[in-house]
Amino acid sequence: MNKAIEIIVSHLKRKELAIFCGAGISVPSGIPAVGSYDEKSGKIAEGIVTKILSSIGFTDKQLISFFKEKMPFEAFMEFLIQDGLNLKDIIKVFDGEPSYYHKAIAGLLNDNLLHQICTTNFDRCFEKAFDEYGIADFPVYYKMNQFQEFLREPVYRSLIKIHGCISDPANMAITIKEIARKESRKRDHVTRYFFSKSTFHQVLLIIGYSCSDHFDISPVVRQLILKNQNLCKIIFWEFESDKSPVQIDISAVGRNSRDLFENHPDIVCIKGDLKDLFEALIPIKNEGVCVSTHWQEIIEKHYRQKAKSENLLLRGKVLYQIDERASANDLFDKVIGNQEAQQKDLAVAYSSKGLILKHWGMLKQSLKLQREAEKIYRKLKDKRGLIVAIGNQALVLRRLGKFKEALELHQAEGEICQALNDQNGIARSIGNSALVLKYMDDLEGALALHKQEQEIFILTGDKGGEARSYGNQSLILRRKGLLTEALRLLIEEERIYLDLGKINLLCHNYETQALVYSDMGDLCKPMIYHKKAEEIYLVLRDEWGLTTTLVNQGAFLAKKLGKTLEGCILIENGIEIARQTGDGRIKEFTKILKNITG
């Protein structure tokens, strides 16, 4: 027997192995993979994301940009659902027959060699394979309350569908939303269960999995490996067609897998044809590729039926998501100039273009577009759209220094959210109102609102919102001189963002940590954290943040390290960017410079 396969067989015989599998085992069932871009080969792999983007008019160059941004599948699908995609319209995409791999795994279950499976797949191929074997005593868990039940008392024989199931589209939509927004911690506990030693398994065999769940599974696994507590042994199988399985070093696997597992203390990596493994274990007839679900045609038809302006708008919104703002802006202009465009599409185009202009510092033009969007939403009686248009106007007014007007709009935004019982929306409006109060020097009022915001985010499970609230509270605590408490909240904010994998959001955290350490008299850490923040601001092309850190760095160098000339140059650079972008803080920054130069 092949030496690589012998490793797995030995663990199966001891009945200590569980399986974790991804989309790779369902591709032969006619079910699409996610799609990807291989930087080494320069090839774009076919998949559901690739097909959707191509169907709405993406070029290969734009596809590559999308995959380089690593927007997770669930975040992409949640974005499409927000745009009006009904999962029932494409549910057949995930409806296939069991592949050779599903049947082989079912055979191992039937022979009592394997007991627990965790899959990221939505399809019902495992259940169909179990039916063929007559396996009846095998509970399937795919809902949040079922996960809670399983975690309280793990079942010896069980299938966990960690991302939901097509048999329940409504729950599947909720699951996608929870993963994309990282609103649930119960799913994290399921991941920890399978990647840790348990009563029922000591080893986890990973097959057909790309390790690309950057919002969901990967951050949890990284934390487990970092802590190195009770980790189970990992056998990671990287598929390569028609190649005899061989054991390889972790450095030879794909980039996502290497980044995830390279520090695992007990991992075996195998590369080769997965059929060789199962053919050595159990006699299953290999029937080749199953009957296709024709998923390509289903997706093409769905987007072909949309109006031209709808697909233009959707393409623009995707480009905006991956920071291709100039291209997105051109598409929004085409929608606005399309006389056949529906009113709602026009409103979205106005609002989206307004966000781009805000990012470019064209604040007055941005405000005008948001007001155009508001008019349309009021005419359509679209309260959800109205929340967006009003909220965006308030953010622009805040940037322009018109704080009273901004506060009034945030309060109006909150009232609409109250009427819709939108708890996260209520929290956002409260938090934004708090930020305005801070600029108006009402620190106590701002802190009280941030604490209200925090309580709502904790209640709804929105970890990102909770982290933002900690960061904003820390700014106020710093101004009140409560530095130890401010730093404690900043460290908690940083921990959450690292856990969520949202590195881009750490720029504000690092900038504030730098300021707090400076206030504490530390002469080393401030510039380290300022530079960390500056690096992220540059990548994000965030002129507002870049201006902030340049002024802060200049003030630190001049006041704390005595490097007056170097510090003043940085502040002047920050002021120049502020002038170019219409930043409402120019007077504040000029005052800082005059205080240094005398």
XYZ file of C-alpha atoms in Angstrom:
598
model
C 0.000 0.000 0.000
C 1.127 3.555 -0.747
C 3.015 4.993 2.276
C 0.997 8.234 2.285
C -2.261 6.275 2.311
C -0.969 3.978 5.084
C -0.868 6.992 7.437
C -4.604 7.553 6.990
C -5.469 3.846 7.135
C -3.707 3.482 10.480
C -5.858 6.231 12.010
C -9.069 4.826 10.480
C -8.355 1.408 11.981
C -8.015 3.037 15.398
C -11.335 4.856 14.762
C -9.807 8.209 15.726
C -10.244 10.116 12.461
C -12.857 12.695 11.399
C -13.207 14.296 7.954
C -13.438 17.972 7.039
C -14.303 18.546 3.375
C -14.938 21.415 0.995
C -16.283 22.043 -2.488
C -13.629 19.929 -4.222
C -15.470 16.673 -3.557
C -18.713 18.066 -5.022
C -17.303 19.409 -8.292
C -17.680 15.956 -9.954
C -21.377 16.179 -8.985
C -21.815 19.098 -11.373
C -21.752 21.577 -8.488
C -19.436 24.570 -8.959
C -16.415 25.438 -6.893
C -16.147 29.049 -5.763
C -13.648 30.047 -8.446
C -10.181 31.493 -7.948
C -7.062 32.959 -9.514
C -3.718 31.106 -9.435
C -0.915 33.663 -9.371
C 1.713 31.053 -10.287
C -0.001 29.841 -13.455
C -1.857 33.103 -14.184
C -5.060 31.112 -14.738
C -8.581 31.968 -13.582
C -10.356 28.863 -12.274
C -14.004 28.377 -13.170
C -16.544 28.611 -10.360
C -19.782 30.213 -9.266
C -18.186 33.567 -8.387
C -16.266 33.617 -11.678
C -19.454 32.850 -13.611
C -21.563 35.492 -11.858
C -18.941 38.184 -12.403
C -18.498 37.203 -16.059
C -22.276 37.191 -16.546
C -22.566 40.812 -15.408
C -19.726 41.932 -17.698
C -16.472 41.616 -15.734
C -13.270 41.405 -17.798
C -10.515 38.894 -16.970
C -8.390 41.745 -15.579
C -11.199 42.750 -13.227
C -11.732 39.118 -12.209
C -8.085 38.894 -11.203
C -8.423 42.113 -9.149
C -11.474 40.669 -7.422
C -9.755 37.432 -6.409
C -6.626 39.256 -5.272
C -8.817 41.216 -2.839
C -9.871 37.866 -1.291
C -13.528 38.772 -0.856
C -14.902 35.600 0.791
C -17.664 33.657 -0.963
C -20.175 34.284 1.827
C -19.451 38.036 1.787
C -19.929 38.031 -1.991
C -23.212 36.118 -1.767
C -24.464 38.326 1.077
C -23.661 41.345 -1.092
C -25.710 39.823 -3.950
C -28.613 39.001 -1.614
C -28.609 42.637 -0.454
C -28.835 43.591 -4.123
C -31.981 41.512 -4.548
C -30.699 38.030 -5.397
C -33.201 35.406 -4.279
C -31.391 32.208 -3.376
C -34.370 30.221 -4.620
C -33.569 31.497 -8.125
C -30.234 29.698 -8.219
C -30.797 26.943 -5.646
C -30.538 24.329 -8.415
C -26.894 25.304 -8.772
C -26.222 23.318 -5.600
C -28.517 20.383 -6.420
C -26.371 17.476 -7.648
C -26.019 13.736 -7.281
C -23.366 12.120 -5.034
C -19.881 11.881 -6.518
C -17.530 8.943 -6.139
C -16.086 10.691 -3.074
C -19.431 11.082 -1.290
C -20.207 7.410 -1.883
C -16.764 6.280 -0.699
C -17.066 8.290 2.523
C -20.565 6.863 3.046
C -19.027 3.404 2.608
C -16.498 4.120 5.364
C -19.351 5.195 7.609
C -21.261 2.042 6.762
C -18.204 -0.049 7.708
C -17.962 1.812 11.033
C -14.480 3.185 10.244
C -15.575 6.823 10.268
C -18.111 8.612 12.447
C -18.038 12.399 12.107
C -17.948 14.666 9.040
C -17.861 18.449 8.817
C -18.433 20.108 5.438
C -18.554 23.665 4.167
C -20.793 22.578 1.264
C -24.465 23.531 0.884
C -25.440 20.531 -1.258
C -27.243 17.340 -0.173
C -24.838 14.896 -1.824
C -23.823 13.262 1.457
C -27.434 12.701 2.467
C -28.195 11.096 -0.909
C -25.134 8.852 -0.591
C -26.252 7.798 2.904
C -29.667 6.889 1.478
C -28.032 4.626 -1.116
C -26.343 2.701 1.712
C -29.465 2.709 3.867
C -27.681 4.684 6.593
C -30.519 6.046 8.706
C -29.041 6.723 12.159
C -26.908 9.661 11.055
C -28.182 13.067 12.246
C -27.458 16.132 10.099
C -26.813 19.521 11.738
C -27.020 22.712 9.657
C -28.888 25.294 11.781
C -27.569 27.463 14.587
C -29.789 25.912 17.258
C -28.701 22.463 16.044
C -25.036 23.497 16.395
C -25.750 24.526 19.980
C -27.349 21.160 20.614
C -24.374 19.310 19.091
C -21.817 21.324 21.059
C -23.639 20.653 24.349
C -23.529 16.915 23.690
C -21.546 15.822 20.577
C -23.079 12.830 18.802
C -20.906 9.820 17.918
C -22.258 9.581 14.340
C -22.995 12.984 12.784
C -22.739 15.262 9.735
C -22.174 18.964 10.387
C -22.942 21.331 7.494
C -21.246 24.393 8.884
C -22.476 26.786 6.161
C -26.080 25.602 5.966
C -28.034 23.489 3.478
C -29.987 24.063 0.247
C -32.906 22.173 1.764
C -33.603 25.336 3.778
C -32.971 28.440 1.599
C -34.228 30.885 4.243
C -31.813 29.537 6.859
C -29.056 29.398 4.236
C -29.523 33.133 3.540
C -29.321 33.865 7.283
C -26.198 31.730 7.570
C -24.487 33.538 4.687
C -25.287 36.870 6.324
C -23.954 35.728 9.698
C -20.708 34.501 8.176
C -20.196 37.587 6.011
C -20.766 39.953 8.939
C -19.199 37.651 11.549
C -22.311 37.954 13.690
C -22.246 34.477 15.211
C -19.737 32.827 17.509
C -21.487 29.432 17.678
C -20.148 28.479 14.257
C -16.662 29.313 15.538
C -17.177 26.792 18.339
C -18.004 24.083 15.762
C -14.735 24.842 13.957
C -12.838 24.646 17.238
C -14.474 21.298 17.994
C -13.277 19.671 14.762
C -9.771 21.164 14.797
C -9.241 20.140 18.434
C -8.950 16.685 19.971
C -12.272 15.313 21.158
C -13.754 12.152 22.624
C -14.516 10.925 19.096
C -11.483 12.037 17.069
C -7.789 12.756 17.490
C -7.018 13.317 13.809
C -8.719 15.472 11.149
C -8.421 14.569 7.461
C -9.016 17.647 5.275
C -10.005 17.000 1.638
C -11.355 19.104 -1.221
C -10.843 22.300 0.786
C -9.151 25.471 -0.482
C -8.687 27.178 2.922
C -10.238 30.352 1.505
C -12.824 31.031 4.240
C -11.028 34.221 5.269
C -13.961 35.626 7.302
C -15.107 32.406 8.855
C -12.976 29.333 9.454
C -9.416 30.579 8.850
C -9.296 33.197 11.674
C -10.537 30.622 14.194
C -7.997 27.989 13.100
C -5.166 30.555 13.205
C -6.066 31.435 16.791
C -6.140 27.760 17.770
C -2.715 27.148 16.234
C -1.343 30.291 17.910
C -2.544 29.075 21.310
C -1.433 25.498 20.536
C -3.848 23.975 23.038
C -5.457 20.573 22.470
C -4.918 20.681 18.691
C -5.713 17.483 16.861
C -3.344 16.104 14.237
C -4.049 17.429 10.728
C -3.755 15.415 7.519
C -4.151 17.907 4.682
C -4.749 16.355 1.248
C -4.076 18.591 -1.762
C -5.686 17.170 -4.893
C -3.662 16.550 -8.059
C -5.322 14.504 -10.789
C -3.709 11.244 -11.981
C -0.767 11.572 -9.577
C 0.156 8.885 -7.074
C -0.165 10.276 -3.510
C 3.068 11.399 -1.861
C 3.821 13.119 1.413
C 5.042 16.697 0.896
C 6.332 19.522 3.040
C 3.913 22.240 4.162
C 5.926 24.726 2.065
C 4.810 22.912 -1.118
C 1.022 23.289 -0.671
C -1.098 26.178 -2.015
C -0.661 29.643 -0.582
C -3.938 29.769 1.387
C -3.255 26.353 2.946
C 0.347 27.210 3.716
C -0.589 30.513 5.354
C -3.195 28.750 7.482
C -1.303 25.649 8.626
C 2.426 26.423 8.431
C 2.780 26.796 12.223
C 0.713 23.729 13.119
C 2.880 21.438 15.306
C 1.441 18.124 14.039
C 0.499 18.188 10.351
C 1.008 15.773 7.466
C 0.539 17.105 3.919
C -0.241 14.749 1.041
C -0.545 15.551 -2.634
C -2.080 13.291 -5.256
C -5.254 11.849 -6.721
C -7.907 11.434 -4.020
C -9.406 8.435 -5.839
C -6.264 6.451 -4.932
C -7.074 6.873 -1.249
C -10.634 5.600 -1.424
C -9.865 2.818 -3.905
C -7.363 1.497 -1.359
C -9.961 1.633 1.410
C -13.270 0.460 -0.016
C -14.529 -1.096 -3.272
C -16.693 1.616 -4.851
C -17.400 1.768 -8.571
C -15.985 4.979 -10.004
C -18.748 6.273 -12.262
C -16.818 9.382 -13.324
C -18.488 12.782 -13.509
C -22.117 12.792 -12.368
C -25.008 14.309 -14.294
C -24.428 18.068 -14.492
C -26.800 20.499 -12.844
C -26.098 22.894 -15.754
C -25.280 25.540 -13.213
C -23.626 27.792 -15.815
C -26.867 28.085 -17.768
C -28.845 28.781 -14.602
C -26.617 31.717 -13.663
C -26.445 33.107 -17.205
C -30.231 33.048 -17.482
C -30.659 34.774 -14.128
C -28.485 37.749 -15.056
C -29.556 37.835 -18.718
C -33.095 38.566 -17.532
C -31.960 41.681 -15.680
C -32.167 45.116 -17.277
C -28.910 46.522 -18.644
C -28.803 49.248 -15.987
C -29.179 46.644 -13.219
C -26.091 44.729 -14.327
C -24.139 47.965 -14.848
C -25.061 49.006 -11.322
C -24.171 45.643 -9.854
C -20.822 45.620 -11.651
C -20.096 49.109 -10.364
C -20.927 48.117 -6.798
C -18.613 45.097 -6.984
C -15.803 47.263 -8.353
C -16.380 49.724 -5.511
C -16.093 46.826 -3.046
C -12.611 45.977 -4.362
C -11.456 49.634 -4.438
C -11.620 49.998 -8.248
C -13.327 53.341 -7.667
C -12.558 55.068 -10.984
C -14.023 52.183 -12.991
C -16.998 51.990 -10.625
C -17.592 55.725 -11.009
C -17.732 55.395 -14.819
C -20.389 52.682 -14.522
C -22.492 54.716 -12.086
C -22.344 57.599 -14.584
C -23.687 55.272 -17.295
C -26.603 54.270 -15.071
C -27.365 57.913 -14.252
C -27.263 58.760 -17.958
C -29.497 55.833 -18.932
C -32.981 57.211 -19.651
C -34.457 53.711 -19.305
C -32.995 53.089 -15.851
C -35.488 52.451 -13.085
C -35.812 55.087 -10.371
C -34.384 52.835 -7.649
C -31.336 52.045 -9.806
C -30.828 55.792 -10.308
C -31.006 56.391 -6.557
C -28.426 53.682 -5.869
C -26.154 55.088 -8.599
C -26.410 58.632 -7.176
C -25.670 57.407 -3.655
C -22.807 55.111 -4.720
C -21.180 57.790 -6.877
C -21.590 60.160 -3.937
C -19.529 57.811 -1.755
C -16.745 57.778 -4.335
C -16.698 61.572 -4.554
C -16.601 61.736 -0.751
C -13.570 59.434 -0.810
C -11.941 61.724 -3.396
C -12.572 64.774 -1.226
C -15.251 66.254 -3.524
C -17.552 66.806 -0.582
C -20.005 69.391 -1.938
C -20.581 67.339 -5.107
C -21.006 64.224 -2.960
C -23.618 65.960 -0.806
C -25.569 67.020 -3.886
C -25.732 63.447 -5.193
C -26.866 62.046 -1.841
C -29.674 64.607 -1.810
C -30.722 63.490 -5.303
C -30.835 59.904 -4.001
C -32.894 61.028 -1.011
C -35.500 62.660 -3.277
C -35.989 59.436 -5.226
C -36.184 57.264 -2.108
C -38.810 59.573 -0.600
C -40.817 59.430 -3.812
C -40.599 55.626 -3.806
C -41.323 55.496 -0.038
C -38.216 53.308 0.283
C -37.251 53.624 3.943
C -34.177 51.391 3.667
C -32.803 53.526 0.859
C -33.694 56.680 2.757
C -31.616 55.528 5.725
C -28.598 55.138 3.445
C -29.024 58.516 1.686
C -29.608 60.445 4.921
C -26.757 58.699 6.725
C -24.348 59.393 3.864
C -25.319 63.075 3.849
C -24.616 63.283 7.565
C -21.149 61.771 7.103
C -20.324 64.336 4.421
C -21.617 67.223 6.557
C -19.427 66.013 9.404
C -16.410 66.092 7.089
C -17.385 69.659 6.121
C -17.510 70.668 9.791
C -21.294 71.258 9.753
C -21.853 69.314 12.945
C -25.313 70.536 13.945
C -26.780 69.614 10.549
C -25.012 66.245 10.636
C -26.426 65.489 14.098
C -29.981 66.287 12.985
C -29.676 63.888 10.038
C -28.221 61.078 12.170
C -31.148 61.481 14.567
C -33.601 61.336 11.635
C -31.797 58.233 10.385
C -32.192 56.637 13.814
C -35.929 57.368 13.909
C -36.469 55.512 10.621
C -34.421 52.568 11.935
C -36.590 52.550 15.069
C -39.731 52.364 12.917
C -38.239 49.386 11.043
C -36.944 47.773 14.269
C -33.481 47.690 12.670
C -31.313 47.243 15.763
C -27.960 47.421 13.988
C -29.153 50.524 12.135
C -30.191 52.106 15.426
C -26.760 51.342 16.864
C -24.988 52.850 13.844
C -27.025 56.062 14.027
C -26.357 56.340 17.771
C -22.639 55.776 17.216
C -22.474 58.347 14.435
C -24.340 60.859 16.598
C -21.765 60.224 19.319
C -18.946 61.022 16.886
C -20.583 64.349 16.037
C -21.004 65.192 19.744
C -17.318 64.488 20.237
C -16.432 67.038 17.542
C -18.778 69.474 19.339
C -16.776 68.841 22.570
C -19.694 67.148 24.364
C -17.533 64.275 25.607
C -19.894 62.977 28.281
C -22.822 62.890 25.865
C -20.680 61.164 23.226
C -19.426 58.529 25.673
C -22.950 57.768 26.886
C -24.148 57.235 23.286
C -21.198 54.989 22.451
C -22.036 52.798 25.430
C -25.634 52.509 24.199
C -24.292 51.587 20.760
C -21.965 48.976 22.301
C -24.804 47.305 24.215
C -26.878 46.913 21.036
C -23.975 45.453 19.053
C -23.248 42.941 21.823
C -26.942 42.000 21.905
C -27.093 41.480 18.106
C -23.720 39.707 17.997
C -22.123 42.249 15.634
C -18.453 41.892 16.614
C -17.265 44.478 14.092
C -19.691 47.058 15.466
C -18.652 46.212 19.022
C -14.986 46.733 18.098
C -15.706 50.102 16.468
C -17.513 51.218 19.602
C -14.501 50.318 21.768
C -12.248 52.321 19.472
C -14.465 55.383 19.553
C -14.849 55.224 23.331
C -11.085 55.040 23.695
C -10.711 58.344 21.823
C -12.986 60.056 24.325
C -11.340 58.416 27.333
C -7.998 59.633 26.051
C -9.267 63.205 25.853
C -10.546 62.837 29.442
C -7.090 61.652 30.532
C -8.228 58.095 31.367
C -5.318 56.511 29.489
C -5.212 53.060 31.080
C -8.916 52.492 30.380
C -8.504 53.848 26.834
C -5.636 51.439 26.139
C -7.616 48.495 27.527
C -10.446 49.155 25.076
C -7.997 49.625 22.187
C -6.363 46.280 22.883
C -9.805 44.637 22.924
C -10.692 46.350 19.623
C -7.419 45.157 18.073
C -8.063 41.589 19.284
C -11.507 41.488 17.664
C -10.273 42.842 14.326
C -7.410 40.340 14.260
C -9.857 37.553 15.114
C -12.151 38.689 12.286
C -9.249 38.977 9.857
C -10.164 42.640 9.188
C -6.621 43.987 9.041
C -7.692 47.049 7.020
C -9.772 48.303 9.973
C -6.763 48.325 12.299
C -5.403 51.611 10.929
C -7.580 53.754 13.227
C -6.800 51.462 16.155
C -3.047 51.713 15.603
C -3.258 55.495 15.238
C -5.095 55.825 18.545
C -2.752 53.402 20.326
C 0.138 55.597 19.156
C -1.511 58.662 20.691
C -2.248 56.927 23.994
C 1.294 55.563 24.325
C 2.595 59.060 23.601
C 0.372 60.513 26.339
C 1.730 57.856 28.696
C 5.261 59.130 28.062
C 6.433 56.213 25.923
C 8.991 57.505 23.382
C 9.314 54.320 21.295
C 5.896 52.754 20.659
C 4.077 55.815 19.262
C 6.041 56.022 15.986
C 5.832 52.224 15.547
C 2.030 52.370 15.709
C 1.806 55.582 13.641
C 3.780 53.908 10.845
C 1.591 50.800 11.017
C -1.449 53.038 10.582
C 0.156 55.068 7.778
C 0.980 51.901 5.840
C -2.674 50.783 5.892
C -3.980 54.273 5.047
C -1.702 54.351 1.985
C -2.922 50.945 0.820
C -6.532 52.054 1.313
C -5.831 55.441 -0.334
C -7.592 57.026 2.645
C -6.630 60.733 2.505
C -8.604 61.556 5.672
C -6.702 58.965 7.696
C -3.379 59.785 6.044
C -3.821 63.469 6.903
C -4.587 62.542 10.500
C -1.531 60.359 11.006
C 0.860 62.817 9.303
C -0.263 65.614 11.629
C -0.072 63.323 14.662
C 3.379 62.064 13.710
C 4.597 65.616 13.173
C 3.300 66.750 16.545
C 4.961 63.770 18.288
C 8.326 64.342 16.614
C 8.299 68.054 17.389
C 6.898 68.026 20.913
C 8.164 64.735 22.360
C 11.400 64.041 20.472
C 12.504 67.617 19.807
C 12.666 67.090 16.011
C 10.865 70.343 15.202
C 11.817 70.717 11.525
C 11.002 67.089 10.656
C 7.737 67.333 12.551
C 6.641 70.584 10.907
C 7.292 69.144 7.436
C 4.950 66.230 8.172
C 2.232 68.545 9.511
C 2.539 70.795 6.438
C 2.201 67.710 4.215
C -0.938 66.764 6.117
C -2.386 70.270 5.747
C -1.716 70.224 2.006
C -3.629 66.939 1.617
C -6.438 68.473 3.704
C -6.633 71.448 1.320
C -6.750 69.195 -1.737
C -9.539 67.037 -0.286
C -11.693 69.776 1.255
C -11.033 68.477 4.768
C -12.935 70.532 7.369
C -10.099 70.235 9.925
C -7.608 72.636 8.270
C -8.003 75.298 10.980
C -7.387 72.697 13.688
C -4.223 71.453 11.973
C -2.955 74.981 11.285
C -3.358 75.796 14.983
C -1.243 72.742 15.897
C 1.485 73.936 13.526
C 1.453 77.505 14.923
C 1.710 76.183 18.495
C 4.905 74.359 17.507
C 6.507 77.154 15.494
C 5.402 79.880 17.909
